[in-house]
């Protein structure tokens, strides 16, 4: 869809890298410090690891083979690109010693189709040594870091057993930007006890981070998670309950986008996962591109734009 009313990530990356970009998800076999005991056990209450990996990287294969599989996967769907980025997506992709990380990143970068890497990680799991490694790689390849921040509110982060606070996210983003590396952030909309007003007020803090791109995820209740139990026992804590509509979620996105700094590129408005793993989602079964069309059509019809309420009073 052309002439989007917001700063689209795909267009921003085309301007940055000179052509259409496709991310290829990688599972590097790393762990999560919130599951392996480094900082905690059990992980985040909303998390179900198998919900986040594409089919082509679910089996235990080398990074090189995952890239080959991903290229075939996207080619079969006519998703051709001018530049491919290896996206270290699953788990925490800075949670290892620097020498091991260097081997993993270099294996991806050695593939002739790969123009750069994007590292998905946590804000409490970045070190100066890892940043130095990324700075070195960035001298010849594109590098970005995506931080799973999820909420700007410490009460929420504690409630969902996230294992870090928002101040750590602010610090991690600042250090990464100071190193000259692009930064993205993930936020989940609809976490327990957060109201619409809380979410909209939180955009002020997101704008202040200075990130380059952002992903919004609707809170999906996955089966066999701690959050499934909370959902069943305390449904009143959740913004998007069983009676909520996709339109409500779309309307919230519109109001978020209007308050979002227009310099921040929006990569995603919602996440996608196998339906058999999902107990509840505010999308009610529609696909992310259909949600995008609802948001875009409303904004265009009402002549709304990203940042038309930025900056806004709290």
PDB file of C-alpha atoms in Angstrom, residues 15-308:
ATOM      1  CA  UNK A  15      16.158   4.643   1.723  1.00  0.00           C
ATOM      2  CA  UNK A  16      18.920   3.450   4.068  1.00  0.00           C
ATOM      3  CA  UNK A  17      20.140   0.428   2.098  1.00  0.00           C
ATOM      4  CA  UNK A  18      19.141   1.429  -1.409  1.00  0.00           C
ATOM      5  CA  UNK A  19      16.565  -1.245  -2.136  1.00  0.00           C
ATOM      6  CA  UNK A  20      13.915  -3.585  -0.810  1.00  0.00           C
ATOM      7  CA  UNK A  21      14.980  -5.369   2.388  1.00  0.00           C
ATOM      8  CA  UNK A  22      13.940  -8.801   3.661  1.00  0.00           C
ATOM      9  CA  UNK A  23      14.762 -10.078   7.151  1.00  0.00           C
ATOM     10  CA  UNK A  24      15.604 -13.772   7.484  1.00  0.00           C
ATOM     11  CA  UNK A  25      14.893 -15.103  10.972  1.00  0.00           C
ATOM     12  CA  UNK A  26      17.673 -17.072  12.665  1.00  0.00           C
ATOM     13  CA  UNK A  27      17.590 -19.322  15.722  1.00  0.00           C
ATOM     14  CA  UNK A  28      21.163 -19.300  17.024  1.00  0.00           C
ATOM     15  CA  UNK A  29      20.462 -21.834  19.760  1.00  0.00           C
ATOM     16  CA  UNK A  30      21.006 -19.320  22.554  1.00  0.00           C
ATOM     17  CA  UNK A  31      19.130 -19.245  25.839  1.00  0.00           C
ATOM     18  CA  UNK A  32      17.288 -16.587  27.826  1.00  0.00           C
ATOM     19  CA  UNK A  33      18.749 -15.284  31.110  1.00  0.00           C
ATOM     20  CA  UNK A  34      15.246 -15.120  32.528  1.00  0.00           C
ATOM     21  CA  UNK A  35      14.811 -18.858  31.984  1.00  0.00           C
ATOM     22  CA  UNK A  36      18.240 -20.397  32.580  1.00  0.00           C
ATOM     23  CA  UNK A  37      18.769 -18.949  36.057  1.00  0.00           C
ATOM     24  CA  UNK A  38      21.145 -16.131  35.133  1.00  0.00           C
ATOM     25  CA  UNK A  39      18.596 -13.629  36.386  1.00  0.00           C
ATOM     26  CA  UNK A  40      15.562 -15.829  36.910  1.00  0.00           C
ATOM     27  CA  UNK A  41      13.563 -18.916  36.045  1.00  0.00           C
ATOM     28  CA  UNK A  42      10.277 -19.438  34.270  1.00  0.00           C
ATOM     29  CA  UNK A  43      10.602 -16.537  31.859  1.00  0.00           C
ATOM     30  CA  UNK A  44       8.033 -13.837  31.198  1.00  0.00           C
ATOM     31  CA  UNK A  45       4.495 -14.865  32.036  1.00  0.00           C
ATOM     32  CA  UNK A  46       3.277 -14.141  28.485  1.00  0.00           C
ATOM     33  CA  UNK A  47       6.071 -15.979  26.661  1.00  0.00           C
ATOM     34  CA  UNK A  48       5.821 -19.155  24.614  1.00  0.00           C
ATOM     35  CA  UNK A  49       9.069 -19.658  22.732  1.00  0.00           C
ATOM     36  CA  UNK A  50       7.735 -21.777  19.865  1.00  0.00           C
ATOM     37  CA  UNK A  51       5.286 -19.026  18.915  1.00  0.00           C
ATOM     38  CA  UNK A  52       8.048 -16.773  17.599  1.00  0.00           C
ATOM     39  CA  UNK A  53      10.122 -18.870  15.189  1.00  0.00           C
ATOM     40  CA  UNK A  54       9.252 -19.319  11.502  1.00  0.00           C
ATOM     41  CA  UNK A  55       8.962 -22.894  10.253  1.00  0.00           C
ATOM     42  CA  UNK A  56      12.260 -22.748   8.391  1.00  0.00           C
ATOM     43  CA  UNK A  57      14.357 -22.324  11.555  1.00  0.00           C
ATOM     44  CA  UNK A  58      12.539 -24.555  14.018  1.00  0.00           C
ATOM     45  CA  UNK A  59      14.692 -27.609  13.482  1.00  0.00           C
ATOM     46  CA  UNK A  60      18.222 -27.765  14.865  1.00  0.00           C
ATOM     47  CA  UNK A  61      20.252 -26.694  11.819  1.00  0.00           C
ATOM     48  CA  UNK A  62      23.256 -24.495  11.200  1.00  0.00           C
ATOM     49  CA  UNK A  63      22.849 -20.785  10.666  1.00  0.00           C
ATOM     50  CA  UNK A  64      23.974 -21.223   7.058  1.00  0.00           C
ATOM     51  CA  UNK A  65      21.299 -23.847   6.424  1.00  0.00           C
ATOM     52  CA  UNK A  66      18.659 -21.671   8.087  1.00  0.00           C
ATOM     53  CA  UNK A  67      19.576 -18.845   5.720  1.00  0.00           C
ATOM     54  CA  UNK A  68      19.313 -21.183   2.725  1.00  0.00           C
ATOM     55  CA  UNK A  69      15.936 -22.433   3.925  1.00  0.00           C
ATOM     56  CA  UNK A  70      14.739 -18.882   4.527  1.00  0.00           C
ATOM     57  CA  UNK A  71      15.773 -17.789   1.043  1.00  0.00           C
ATOM     58  CA  UNK A  72      13.843 -20.706  -0.481  1.00  0.00           C
ATOM     59  CA  UNK A  73      10.851 -19.981   1.785  1.00  0.00           C
ATOM     60  CA  UNK A  74      10.594 -16.340   0.729  1.00  0.00           C
ATOM     61  CA  UNK A  75      11.404 -17.042  -2.914  1.00  0.00           C
ATOM     62  CA  UNK A  76       8.532 -19.533  -3.092  1.00  0.00           C
ATOM     63  CA  UNK A  77       6.234 -16.723  -1.912  1.00  0.00           C
ATOM     64  CA  UNK A  78       7.696 -14.260  -4.419  1.00  0.00           C
ATOM     65  CA  UNK A  79       9.205 -12.119  -1.646  1.00  0.00           C
ATOM     66  CA  UNK A  80      12.266 -10.951  -3.499  1.00  0.00           C
ATOM     67  CA  UNK A  81      14.609  -8.356  -2.077  1.00  0.00           C
ATOM     68  CA  UNK A  82      17.670  -6.326  -2.948  1.00  0.00           C
ATOM     69  CA  UNK A  83      19.186  -6.881   0.484  1.00  0.00           C
ATOM     70  CA  UNK A  84      18.772  -9.689   3.008  1.00  0.00           C
ATOM     71  CA  UNK A  85      19.417  -9.211   6.711  1.00  0.00           C
ATOM     72  CA  UNK A  86      20.033 -12.114   9.099  1.00  0.00           C
ATOM     73  CA  UNK A  87      17.653 -11.506  11.978  1.00  0.00           C
ATOM     74  CA  UNK A  88      18.797 -13.244  15.153  1.00  0.00           C
ATOM     75  CA  UNK A  89      15.293 -13.516  16.549  1.00  0.00           C
ATOM     76  CA  UNK A  90      14.777 -16.432  18.925  1.00  0.00           C
ATOM     77  CA  UNK A  91      15.618 -15.965  22.617  1.00  0.00           C
ATOM     78  CA  UNK A  92      18.368 -13.549  23.739  1.00  0.00           C
ATOM     79  CA  UNK A  93      20.990 -13.133  21.044  1.00  0.00           C
ATOM     80  CA  UNK A  94      23.638 -11.393  23.123  1.00  0.00           C
ATOM     81  CA  UNK A  95      23.440 -13.962  25.944  1.00  0.00           C
ATOM     82  CA  UNK A  96      26.835 -15.637  25.418  1.00  0.00           C
ATOM     83  CA  UNK A  97      30.498 -14.745  25.611  1.00  0.00           C
ATOM     84  CA  UNK A  98      31.731 -12.370  22.945  1.00  0.00           C
ATOM     85  CA  UNK A  99      33.877 -14.956  21.148  1.00  0.00           C
ATOM     86  CA  UNK A 100      30.876 -17.243  20.683  1.00  0.00           C
ATOM     87  CA  UNK A 101      28.691 -14.367  19.514  1.00  0.00           C
ATOM     88  CA  UNK A 102      31.351 -13.352  17.010  1.00  0.00           C
ATOM     89  CA  UNK A 103      31.355 -16.871  15.537  1.00  0.00           C
ATOM     90  CA  UNK A 104      27.570 -16.875  15.231  1.00  0.00           C
ATOM     91  CA  UNK A 105      27.329 -13.425  13.676  1.00  0.00           C
ATOM     92  CA  UNK A 106      30.219 -14.093  11.290  1.00  0.00           C
ATOM     93  CA  UNK A 107      28.665 -17.335  10.063  1.00  0.00           C
ATOM     94  CA  UNK A 108      25.582 -15.387   9.013  1.00  0.00           C
ATOM     95  CA  UNK A 109      27.618 -12.560   7.510  1.00  0.00           C
ATOM     96  CA  UNK A 110      29.763 -14.993   5.510  1.00  0.00           C
ATOM     97  CA  UNK A 111      26.742 -15.993   3.416  1.00  0.00           C
ATOM     98  CA  UNK A 112      26.926 -14.112   0.095  1.00  0.00           C
ATOM     99  CA  UNK A 113      23.244 -13.108   0.221  1.00  0.00           C
ATOM    100  CA  UNK A 114      23.508 -11.393   3.628  1.00  0.00           C
ATOM    101  CA  UNK A 115      24.030  -7.629   3.777  1.00  0.00           C
ATOM    102  CA  UNK A 116      23.865  -7.239   7.546  1.00  0.00           C
ATOM    103  CA  UNK A 117      22.491  -8.490  10.851  1.00  0.00           C
ATOM    104  CA  UNK A 118      19.772  -7.507  13.280  1.00  0.00           C
ATOM    105  CA  UNK A 119      20.206  -8.720  16.843  1.00  0.00           C
ATOM    106  CA  UNK A 120      17.162  -9.356  19.005  1.00  0.00           C
ATOM    107  CA  UNK A 121      17.951  -9.152  22.715  1.00  0.00           C
ATOM    108  CA  UNK A 122      17.010  -7.780  26.136  1.00  0.00           C
ATOM    109  CA  UNK A 123      18.057  -4.381  27.515  1.00  0.00           C
ATOM    110  CA  UNK A 124      19.703  -6.052  30.511  1.00  0.00           C
ATOM    111  CA  UNK A 125      21.832  -8.299  28.322  1.00  0.00           C
ATOM    112  CA  UNK A 126      24.174  -5.975  26.438  1.00  0.00           C
ATOM    113  CA  UNK A 127      27.809  -5.371  27.377  1.00  0.00           C
ATOM    114  CA  UNK A 128      30.470  -2.952  26.239  1.00  0.00           C
ATOM    115  CA  UNK A 129      32.362  -5.900  24.704  1.00  0.00           C
ATOM    116  CA  UNK A 130      29.318  -6.932  22.658  1.00  0.00           C
ATOM    117  CA  UNK A 131      28.790  -3.349  21.528  1.00  0.00           C
ATOM    118  CA  UNK A 132      32.434  -3.132  20.464  1.00  0.00           C
ATOM    119  CA  UNK A 133      31.948  -6.294  18.392  1.00  0.00           C
ATOM    120  CA  UNK A 134      28.874  -4.816  16.723  1.00  0.00           C
ATOM    121  CA  UNK A 135      30.683  -1.554  16.034  1.00  0.00           C
ATOM    122  CA  UNK A 136      33.466  -3.528  14.345  1.00  0.00           C
ATOM    123  CA  UNK A 137      30.962  -5.410  12.179  1.00  0.00           C
ATOM    124  CA  UNK A 138      29.170  -2.167  11.318  1.00  0.00           C
ATOM    125  CA  UNK A 139      32.292  -0.878   9.599  1.00  0.00           C
ATOM    126  CA  UNK A 140      31.460  -3.127   6.643  1.00  0.00           C
ATOM    127  CA  UNK A 141      27.895  -4.422   7.154  1.00  0.00           C
ATOM    128  CA  UNK A 142      24.557  -3.069   8.325  1.00  0.00           C
ATOM    129  CA  UNK A 143      23.923  -3.705  12.034  1.00  0.00           C
ATOM    130  CA  UNK A 144      20.909  -3.014  14.215  1.00  0.00           C
ATOM    131  CA  UNK A 145      19.791  -4.136  17.670  1.00  0.00           C
ATOM    132  CA  UNK A 146      16.179  -4.805  18.645  1.00  0.00           C
ATOM    133  CA  UNK A 147      15.394  -4.596  22.352  1.00  0.00           C
ATOM    134  CA  UNK A 148      12.370  -6.305  23.848  1.00  0.00           C
ATOM    135  CA  UNK A 149      11.236  -3.594  26.236  1.00  0.00           C
ATOM    136  CA  UNK A 150       7.491  -4.446  26.284  1.00  0.00           C
ATOM    137  CA  UNK A 151       6.331  -1.709  28.685  1.00  0.00           C
ATOM    138  CA  UNK A 152       7.496   1.644  30.031  1.00  0.00           C
ATOM    139  CA  UNK A 153       6.026   0.867  33.460  1.00  0.00           C
ATOM    140  CA  UNK A 154       8.103  -0.943  36.084  1.00  0.00           C
ATOM    141  CA  UNK A 155       4.978  -2.206  37.846  1.00  0.00           C
ATOM    142  CA  UNK A 156       3.984  -3.998  34.638  1.00  0.00           C
ATOM    143  CA  UNK A 157       7.477  -5.347  33.999  1.00  0.00           C
ATOM    144  CA  UNK A 158       7.550  -6.772  37.527  1.00  0.00           C
ATOM    145  CA  UNK A 159       4.044  -8.194  37.195  1.00  0.00           C
ATOM    146  CA  UNK A 160       4.918 -10.173  34.058  1.00  0.00           C
ATOM    147  CA  UNK A 161       8.269 -11.337  35.499  1.00  0.00           C
ATOM    148  CA  UNK A 162      10.225  -9.510  32.843  1.00  0.00           C
ATOM    149  CA  UNK A 163      13.406  -9.367  34.927  1.00  0.00           C
ATOM    150  CA  UNK A 164      14.492  -5.824  34.032  1.00  0.00           C
ATOM    151  CA  UNK A 165      13.179  -2.305  34.589  1.00  0.00           C
ATOM    152  CA  UNK A 166      12.577   0.564  32.196  1.00  0.00           C
ATOM    153  CA  UNK A 167      15.669   2.471  33.342  1.00  0.00           C
ATOM    154  CA  UNK A 168      17.794  -0.404  32.037  1.00  0.00           C
ATOM    155  CA  UNK A 169      16.057  -0.076  28.681  1.00  0.00           C
ATOM    156  CA  UNK A 170      16.767   3.653  28.578  1.00  0.00           C
ATOM    157  CA  UNK A 171      20.433   2.983  29.340  1.00  0.00           C
ATOM    158  CA  UNK A 172      20.781   0.166  26.789  1.00  0.00           C
ATOM    159  CA  UNK A 173      19.247   2.240  23.999  1.00  0.00           C
ATOM    160  CA  UNK A 174      21.451   5.223  24.866  1.00  0.00           C
ATOM    161  CA  UNK A 175      24.633   3.126  24.837  1.00  0.00           C
ATOM    162  CA  UNK A 176      23.725   1.474  21.549  1.00  0.00           C
ATOM    163  CA  UNK A 177      22.853   4.747  19.853  1.00  0.00           C
ATOM    164  CA  UNK A 178      26.084   6.303  21.163  1.00  0.00           C
ATOM    165  CA  UNK A 179      27.933   3.453  19.443  1.00  0.00           C
ATOM    166  CA  UNK A 180      26.371   4.507  16.139  1.00  0.00           C
ATOM    167  CA  UNK A 181      24.105   1.454  15.814  1.00  0.00           C
ATOM    168  CA  UNK A 182      20.442   1.588  14.796  1.00  0.00           C
ATOM    169  CA  UNK A 183      18.038   0.587  17.566  1.00  0.00           C
ATOM    170  CA  UNK A 184      14.559  -0.898  17.469  1.00  0.00           C
ATOM    171  CA  UNK A 185      12.203  -1.681  20.337  1.00  0.00           C
ATOM    172  CA  UNK A 186       9.280  -4.017  20.941  1.00  0.00           C
ATOM    173  CA  UNK A 187       6.239  -3.076  23.029  1.00  0.00           C
ATOM    174  CA  UNK A 188       3.225  -5.193  23.937  1.00  0.00           C
ATOM    175  CA  UNK A 189      -0.193  -3.527  24.012  1.00  0.00           C
ATOM    176  CA  UNK A 190      -2.695  -4.812  26.548  1.00  0.00           C
ATOM    177  CA  UNK A 191      -0.483  -6.160  29.321  1.00  0.00           C
ATOM    178  CA  UNK A 192      -2.274  -6.753  32.649  1.00  0.00           C
ATOM    179  CA  UNK A 193      -3.560  -3.685  34.512  1.00  0.00           C
ATOM    180  CA  UNK A 194      -2.528  -1.204  31.797  1.00  0.00           C
ATOM    181  CA  UNK A 195      -5.382   1.016  30.640  1.00  0.00           C
ATOM    182  CA  UNK A 196      -5.764   2.851  27.358  1.00  0.00           C
ATOM    183  CA  UNK A 197      -4.717   6.071  29.106  1.00  0.00           C
ATOM    184  CA  UNK A 198      -1.626   4.340  30.529  1.00  0.00           C
ATOM    185  CA  UNK A 199      -0.596   3.144  27.075  1.00  0.00           C
ATOM    186  CA  UNK A 200      -1.101   6.527  25.420  1.00  0.00           C
ATOM    187  CA  UNK A 201       0.741   8.361  28.207  1.00  0.00           C
ATOM    188  CA  UNK A 202       3.594   5.881  27.799  1.00  0.00           C
ATOM    189  CA  UNK A 203       4.217   7.022  24.223  1.00  0.00           C
ATOM    190  CA  UNK A 204       5.908  10.095  25.707  1.00  0.00           C
ATOM    191  CA  UNK A 205       8.539   7.809  27.241  1.00  0.00           C
ATOM    192  CA  UNK A 206       8.924   5.831  24.009  1.00  0.00           C
ATOM    193  CA  UNK A 207       9.518   9.047  22.062  1.00  0.00           C
ATOM    194  CA  UNK A 208      12.175  10.079  24.568  1.00  0.00           C
ATOM    195  CA  UNK A 209      14.179   6.879  23.996  1.00  0.00           C
ATOM    196  CA  UNK A 210      15.486   8.039  20.621  1.00  0.00           C
ATOM    197  CA  UNK A 211      14.885   4.680  18.893  1.00  0.00           C
ATOM    198  CA  UNK A 212      14.959   4.309  15.105  1.00  0.00           C
ATOM    199  CA  UNK A 213      12.147   1.801  14.642  1.00  0.00           C
ATOM    200  CA  UNK A 214       9.424   0.127  16.660  1.00  0.00           C
ATOM    201  CA  UNK A 215       7.295  -3.004  16.729  1.00  0.00           C
ATOM    202  CA  UNK A 216       3.925  -3.118  18.440  1.00  0.00           C
ATOM    203  CA  UNK A 217       2.524  -6.486  19.489  1.00  0.00           C
ATOM    204  CA  UNK A 218      -0.999  -7.181  20.647  1.00  0.00           C
ATOM    205  CA  UNK A 219      -1.062  -9.168  23.858  1.00  0.00           C
ATOM    206  CA  UNK A 220      -1.930 -12.697  22.794  1.00  0.00           C
ATOM    207  CA  UNK A 221      -2.717 -15.257  25.456  1.00  0.00           C
ATOM    208  CA  UNK A 222      -0.752 -18.374  24.618  1.00  0.00           C
ATOM    209  CA  UNK A 223      -1.781 -21.771  25.874  1.00  0.00           C
ATOM    210  CA  UNK A 224       0.288 -23.377  28.631  1.00  0.00           C
ATOM    211  CA  UNK A 225       1.756 -20.115  29.911  1.00  0.00           C
ATOM    212  CA  UNK A 226       1.541 -18.462  33.305  1.00  0.00           C
ATOM    213  CA  UNK A 227      -0.495 -15.702  31.683  1.00  0.00           C
ATOM    214  CA  UNK A 228      -3.126 -18.212  30.579  1.00  0.00           C
ATOM    215  CA  UNK A 229      -3.789 -18.927  34.246  1.00  0.00           C
ATOM    216  CA  UNK A 230      -4.007 -15.218  35.062  1.00  0.00           C
ATOM    217  CA  UNK A 231      -6.318 -14.670  32.086  1.00  0.00           C
ATOM    218  CA  UNK A 232      -8.691 -17.362  33.367  1.00  0.00           C
ATOM    219  CA  UNK A 233      -8.580 -16.267  37.010  1.00  0.00           C
ATOM    220  CA  UNK A 234      -8.497 -12.462  36.599  1.00  0.00           C
ATOM    221  CA  UNK A 235      -9.982 -11.440  33.241  1.00  0.00           C
ATOM    222  CA  UNK A 236     -10.718  -7.975  34.640  1.00  0.00           C
ATOM    223  CA  UNK A 237      -6.998  -7.132  34.489  1.00  0.00           C
ATOM    224  CA  UNK A 238      -6.896  -7.286  30.695  1.00  0.00           C
ATOM    225  CA  UNK A 239      -7.704  -4.390  28.375  1.00  0.00           C
ATOM    226  CA  UNK A 240      -8.687  -6.614  25.463  1.00  0.00           C
ATOM    227  CA  UNK A 241     -11.060  -9.183  26.912  1.00  0.00           C
ATOM    228  CA  UNK A 242     -13.294 -11.703  25.220  1.00  0.00           C
ATOM    229  CA  UNK A 243     -15.837  -9.007  24.363  1.00  0.00           C
ATOM    230  CA  UNK A 244     -13.301  -6.639  22.798  1.00  0.00           C
ATOM    231  CA  UNK A 245     -13.204  -6.136  19.040  1.00  0.00           C
ATOM    232  CA  UNK A 246     -10.464  -5.836  16.476  1.00  0.00           C
ATOM    233  CA  UNK A 247     -11.760  -2.323  15.857  1.00  0.00           C
ATOM    234  CA  UNK A 248     -10.891  -1.361  19.447  1.00  0.00           C
ATOM    235  CA  UNK A 249      -7.310  -2.513  18.966  1.00  0.00           C
ATOM    236  CA  UNK A 250      -7.091  -0.706  15.621  1.00  0.00           C
ATOM    237  CA  UNK A 251      -8.425   2.501  17.173  1.00  0.00           C
ATOM    238  CA  UNK A 252      -5.798   2.314  19.921  1.00  0.00           C
ATOM    239  CA  UNK A 253      -3.090   1.928  17.280  1.00  0.00           C
ATOM    240  CA  UNK A 254      -4.332   5.018  15.472  1.00  0.00           C
ATOM    241  CA  UNK A 255      -4.102   7.084  18.646  1.00  0.00           C
ATOM    242  CA  UNK A 256      -0.637   5.716  19.391  1.00  0.00           C
ATOM    243  CA  UNK A 257       0.607   6.513  15.897  1.00  0.00           C
ATOM    244  CA  UNK A 258      -0.712  10.071  16.120  1.00  0.00           C
ATOM    245  CA  UNK A 259       1.395  10.612  19.266  1.00  0.00           C
ATOM    246  CA  UNK A 260       4.507   8.828  18.019  1.00  0.00           C
ATOM    247  CA  UNK A 261       7.546  10.837  16.951  1.00  0.00           C
ATOM    248  CA  UNK A 262       7.371  10.796  13.120  1.00  0.00           C
ATOM    249  CA  UNK A 263      11.105  10.050  12.963  1.00  0.00           C
ATOM    250  CA  UNK A 264      10.450   6.560  14.386  1.00  0.00           C
ATOM    251  CA  UNK A 265       9.779   4.005  11.652  1.00  0.00           C
ATOM    252  CA  UNK A 266       6.945   1.584  12.405  1.00  0.00           C
ATOM    253  CA  UNK A 267       7.862  -1.968  11.497  1.00  0.00           C
ATOM    254  CA  UNK A 268       4.901  -3.856  12.896  1.00  0.00           C
ATOM    255  CA  UNK A 269       1.435  -3.137  14.250  1.00  0.00           C
ATOM    256  CA  UNK A 270       0.744  -6.683  15.414  1.00  0.00           C
ATOM    257  CA  UNK A 271       2.429 -10.043  15.749  1.00  0.00           C
ATOM    258  CA  UNK A 272       1.522 -13.376  14.239  1.00  0.00           C
ATOM    259  CA  UNK A 273       1.771 -16.911  15.633  1.00  0.00           C
ATOM    260  CA  UNK A 274       0.339 -20.354  14.902  1.00  0.00           C
ATOM    261  CA  UNK A 275      -3.360 -20.248  15.771  1.00  0.00           C
ATOM    262  CA  UNK A 276      -3.268 -23.560  17.619  1.00  0.00           C
ATOM    263  CA  UNK A 277      -1.008 -21.946  20.242  1.00  0.00           C
ATOM    264  CA  UNK A 278      -3.291 -18.960  20.874  1.00  0.00           C
ATOM    265  CA  UNK A 279      -6.060 -18.999  23.461  1.00  0.00           C
ATOM    266  CA  UNK A 280      -7.093 -15.379  22.851  1.00  0.00           C
ATOM    267  CA  UNK A 281      -6.082 -12.442  20.662  1.00  0.00           C
ATOM    268  CA  UNK A 282      -7.785  -9.086  20.043  1.00  0.00           C
ATOM    269  CA  UNK A 283      -7.249  -9.635  16.311  1.00  0.00           C
ATOM    270  CA  UNK A 284     -10.018 -12.265  16.298  1.00  0.00           C
ATOM    271  CA  UNK A 285      -8.292 -14.267  13.597  1.00  0.00           C
ATOM    272  CA  UNK A 286      -7.519 -11.514  11.082  1.00  0.00           C
ATOM    273  CA  UNK A 287      -3.993 -11.303   9.723  1.00  0.00           C
ATOM    274  CA  UNK A 288      -1.587  -8.416  10.443  1.00  0.00           C
ATOM    275  CA  UNK A 289      -1.815  -7.033   6.906  1.00  0.00           C
ATOM    276  CA  UNK A 290      -5.608  -6.871   7.254  1.00  0.00           C
ATOM    277  CA  UNK A 291      -5.217  -4.985  10.527  1.00  0.00           C
ATOM    278  CA  UNK A 292      -2.804  -2.590   8.824  1.00  0.00           C
ATOM    279  CA  UNK A 293      -5.408  -1.908   6.138  1.00  0.00           C
ATOM    280  CA  UNK A 294      -8.025  -1.077   8.793  1.00  0.00           C
ATOM    281  CA  UNK A 295      -5.627   1.356  10.504  1.00  0.00           C
ATOM    282  CA  UNK A 296      -4.426   2.948   7.270  1.00  0.00           C
ATOM    283  CA  UNK A 297      -7.901   3.332   5.794  1.00  0.00           C
ATOM    284  CA  UNK A 298      -9.190   5.054   8.924  1.00  0.00           C
ATOM    285  CA  UNK A 299      -6.222   7.409   9.055  1.00  0.00           C
ATOM    286  CA  UNK A 300      -6.484   8.305   5.389  1.00  0.00           C
ATOM    287  CA  UNK A 301     -10.250   8.798   5.604  1.00  0.00           C
ATOM    288  CA  UNK A 302      -9.850  11.170   8.560  1.00  0.00           C
ATOM    289  CA  UNK A 303      -6.663  12.833   7.260  1.00  0.00           C
ATOM    290  CA  UNK A 304      -4.608  11.646  10.238  1.00  0.00           C
ATOM    291  CA  UNK A 305      -0.824  11.233  10.218  1.00  0.00           C
ATOM    292  CA  UNK A 306       1.911   9.864  12.409  1.00  0.00           C
ATOM    293  CA  UNK A 307       2.925  12.550  14.868  1.00  0.00           C
ATOM    294  CA  UNK A 308       0.047  14.931  14.177  1.00  0.00           C
TER     295      UNK A 308
END
